[in-house]
Amino acid sequence: GAVVSQHPSWVICKSGTSVKIECRSLDFQATTMFWYRQFPKQSLMLMATSNEGSKATYEQGVEKDKFLINHASLTLSTLTVTSAHPEDSSFYICSAGGGSNQPQHFGDGTRLSIL
Amino acid sequence: SQKIEQNSEALNIQEGKTATLTCNYTNYSPAYLQWYRQDPGRGPVFLLLIRENEKEKRKERLKVTFDTTLKQSLFHITASQPADSATYLCAGSADKLIFGTGTRLQVFP
């Protein structure tokens, strides 16, 4: 089945640091990838849709300058949390697929902890 | 606003019994619903997709139904095992996938 790899799985860093998270589709090409955020005991909330070769589409309330998305190839999308603060601590998950009524395939998530 | 609701936060059942999880949608009509399994600290894993014109779909011990009159999907795990213990997420299609908060299933021996 389709495999999506996400790296790193866990990051702890100081407030003010920028953190980059990578999402790769290992065995298929993904023109579209999705970035979600999940707080404990809450549902996955879509942050943005990453489009290969063009600008990402951000959901309402998500700061595009805070969460930079780059989708430079058909197998890689990156999310950079700029100048991270403790309130940015969360579980970030990427996915790929989902076109034409097909399921999305998720990475294993990145636990981000800002001290 | 478009909503997916999974009313049971947690469900505890005995091994061997059938687990039934409920997903309700409001304020829209999804073309399809998806069910995922999520283990602690991991990403969701796709289980089943059912389209609005399908009443039922099965995969091994799993069965999902789609009732457009009740605006509800039921997810069944038959002959449940402790290894089935996880959080199960329902998601409905819209211009994006809308997820419920999940039901945490605990199967005890």
XYZ file of C-alpha atoms in Angstrom:
224
model
C 0.000 0.000 0.000
C 0.920 3.669 -0.227
C 3.548 4.769 2.256
C 4.093 8.252 3.610
C 7.168 8.962 5.679
C 7.419 11.900 8.065
C 10.567 13.151 9.737
C 11.467 13.895 12.457
C 9.103 11.999 14.711
C 9.901 14.110 17.754
C 11.380 17.568 18.231
C 12.126 19.472 21.407
C 13.519 22.962 21.007
C 13.729 26.377 22.564
C 11.237 29.143 21.993
C 12.142 31.250 18.968
C 13.633 28.375 16.999
C 12.377 27.474 13.536
C 11.585 23.817 12.959
C 11.302 22.023 9.635
C 9.214 18.863 9.208
C 9.496 16.701 6.097
C 6.799 14.590 4.506
C 7.672 12.129 1.759
C 5.547 9.847 -0.369
C 7.767 6.809 -0.767
C 6.096 4.743 -3.438
C 3.853 7.149 -5.322
C 3.830 10.684 -6.639
C 1.718 13.207 -4.804
C 0.786 16.471 -6.445
C -1.154 17.308 -3.305
C -0.227 16.759 0.309
C -2.022 17.865 3.441
C -0.780 19.158 6.793
C -2.828 18.587 9.931
C -2.477 19.523 13.554
C -3.876 17.438 16.386
C -4.244 18.398 20.024
C -4.777 15.705 22.693
C -8.214 14.096 22.496
C -9.168 16.323 19.589
C -9.739 15.691 15.926
C -7.272 16.298 13.151
C -7.549 19.890 11.989
C -6.449 20.661 8.458
C -3.906 23.471 8.407
C -3.077 23.678 4.736
C -3.077 21.894 1.418
C 0.342 21.669 -0.176
C 0.389 21.828 -3.977
C 3.414 20.712 -5.959
C 4.934 23.618 -7.857
C 2.553 26.246 -6.541
C 1.556 28.019 -3.357
C -0.074 26.176 -0.524
C -3.693 26.792 0.349
C -4.134 27.670 4.013
C -7.233 27.116 6.120
C -8.888 30.040 7.804
C -7.046 31.109 10.938
C -3.717 29.523 9.980
C -0.909 32.053 9.609
C 0.926 31.433 6.352
C 3.967 33.368 7.531
C 4.123 31.257 10.653
C 3.717 27.904 8.964
C 5.732 27.908 5.754
C 4.980 25.121 3.303
C 7.126 24.097 0.379
C 6.222 21.353 -2.085
C 9.139 21.391 -4.490
C 8.821 17.867 -5.848
C 6.165 15.216 -6.378
C 7.393 13.250 -3.374
C 8.331 15.877 -0.801
C 6.510 18.576 1.115
C 7.981 20.468 4.059
C 6.361 22.426 6.850
C 8.492 24.983 8.669
C 7.216 26.368 11.942
C 8.957 29.714 12.157
C 9.937 31.319 15.453
C 8.112 28.596 17.356
C 6.544 29.351 20.733
C 5.130 27.045 23.409
C 1.610 27.435 22.008
C 2.853 25.845 18.770
C 3.538 22.623 20.654
C 1.354 19.969 19.101
C 1.260 16.805 16.993
C 1.700 17.619 13.313
C 0.696 15.024 10.721
C 0.995 15.028 6.948
C -0.923 13.002 4.411
C -0.956 12.386 0.686
C -3.473 10.985 -1.743
C -7.206 11.465 -1.383
C -7.967 12.301 -4.989
C -11.059 10.943 -6.784
C -12.679 9.555 -3.636
C -9.520 7.752 -2.603
C -8.251 7.501 0.971
C -5.514 9.706 2.324
C -2.351 8.028 3.554
C -0.812 9.529 6.653
C 2.675 9.856 7.988
C 3.391 8.884 11.557
C 3.336 12.446 12.796
C 5.810 14.787 14.447
C 5.516 15.603 18.114
C 6.722 19.202 18.508
C 7.510 20.476 21.989
C 8.621 24.077 22.400
C 10.207 24.943 25.725
C -20.953 24.395 9.872
C -20.145 20.944 8.508
C -19.632 18.493 11.337
C -18.642 14.917 11.956
C -19.574 13.684 15.409
C -18.483 10.536 17.118
C -20.612 10.548 20.213
C -18.786 7.938 22.237
C -15.461 9.136 23.516
C -14.648 5.667 24.791
C -15.999 2.160 24.418
C -14.986 -0.834 26.518
C -15.928 -4.336 25.415
C -14.943 -7.867 26.141
C -12.804 -9.890 23.771
C -14.862 -11.837 21.266
C -17.772 -9.405 21.255
C -18.721 -7.089 18.409
C -17.720 -3.453 18.798
C -20.031 -0.897 17.187
C -18.893 2.684 16.741
C -21.155 5.518 15.578
C -20.446 8.472 13.318
C -23.015 11.166 12.567
C -22.718 14.009 10.096
C -24.584 17.317 10.185
C -25.086 20.307 7.924
C -23.859 18.580 4.802
C -23.996 15.378 2.784
C -20.594 13.754 2.305
C -20.066 11.830 -0.912
C -18.114 9.272 1.093
C -17.031 8.451 4.610
C -13.735 6.991 5.709
C -12.707 5.146 8.840
C -9.186 5.229 10.234
C -7.421 3.624 13.140
C -5.012 5.708 15.215
C -2.673 4.331 17.849
C -1.149 6.649 20.500
C 1.585 8.840 19.060
C 1.059 7.529 15.526
C -0.627 8.771 12.387
C -4.031 7.446 11.296
C -4.134 4.252 9.264
C -6.827 3.897 6.624
C -9.317 1.065 7.152
C -12.398 1.453 4.984
C -14.094 3.906 2.629
C -17.812 3.805 1.857
C -19.589 5.894 -0.743
C -23.029 7.425 -0.307
C -24.568 5.008 -2.798
C -23.207 2.010 -0.886
C -25.148 0.727 2.075
C -22.507 -1.593 3.461
C -18.902 -2.555 2.968
C -16.857 -5.307 4.563
C -13.201 -6.131 5.006
C -12.282 -9.198 7.039
C -13.688 -8.568 10.557
C -14.662 -4.996 9.747
C -17.999 -3.770 8.468
C -19.147 -0.229 7.806
C -22.595 1.053 6.891
C -23.777 4.348 5.428
C -27.352 5.469 6.151
C -28.136 8.719 4.339
C -31.569 8.924 5.969
C -30.175 8.825 9.490
C -27.048 10.708 8.402
C -25.011 8.088 10.120
C -22.288 5.540 9.600
C -21.753 2.535 11.843
C -18.411 0.775 12.123
C -18.387 -2.775 13.404
C -15.500 -4.973 14.512
C -16.606 -8.567 14.960
C -14.830 -11.078 17.187
C -12.891 -8.217 18.730
C -9.393 -8.780 20.091
C -7.224 -6.821 22.538
C -5.070 -5.857 19.529
C -8.064 -3.939 18.175
C -7.718 -1.469 21.063
C -7.083 1.951 19.516
C -8.829 5.187 18.625
C -11.042 4.987 15.560
C -11.647 8.106 13.509
C -14.502 8.803 11.130
C -13.949 11.334 8.340
C -16.397 12.768 5.839
C -15.599 14.233 2.462
C -16.315 17.867 1.702
C -13.980 20.302 -0.023
C -11.627 18.789 2.527
C -11.764 15.794 4.832
C -13.584 16.573 8.073
C -12.627 14.360 10.993
C -14.512 13.407 14.113
C -12.754 13.425 17.477
C -12.593 9.642 17.502
C -13.778 6.829 19.736
C -11.232 5.124 21.941
C -11.926 1.402 21.899
C -10.596 -0.820 24.659
C -10.988 -4.578 24.248
C -10.250 -6.451 27.439
C -9.604 -10.204 27.775
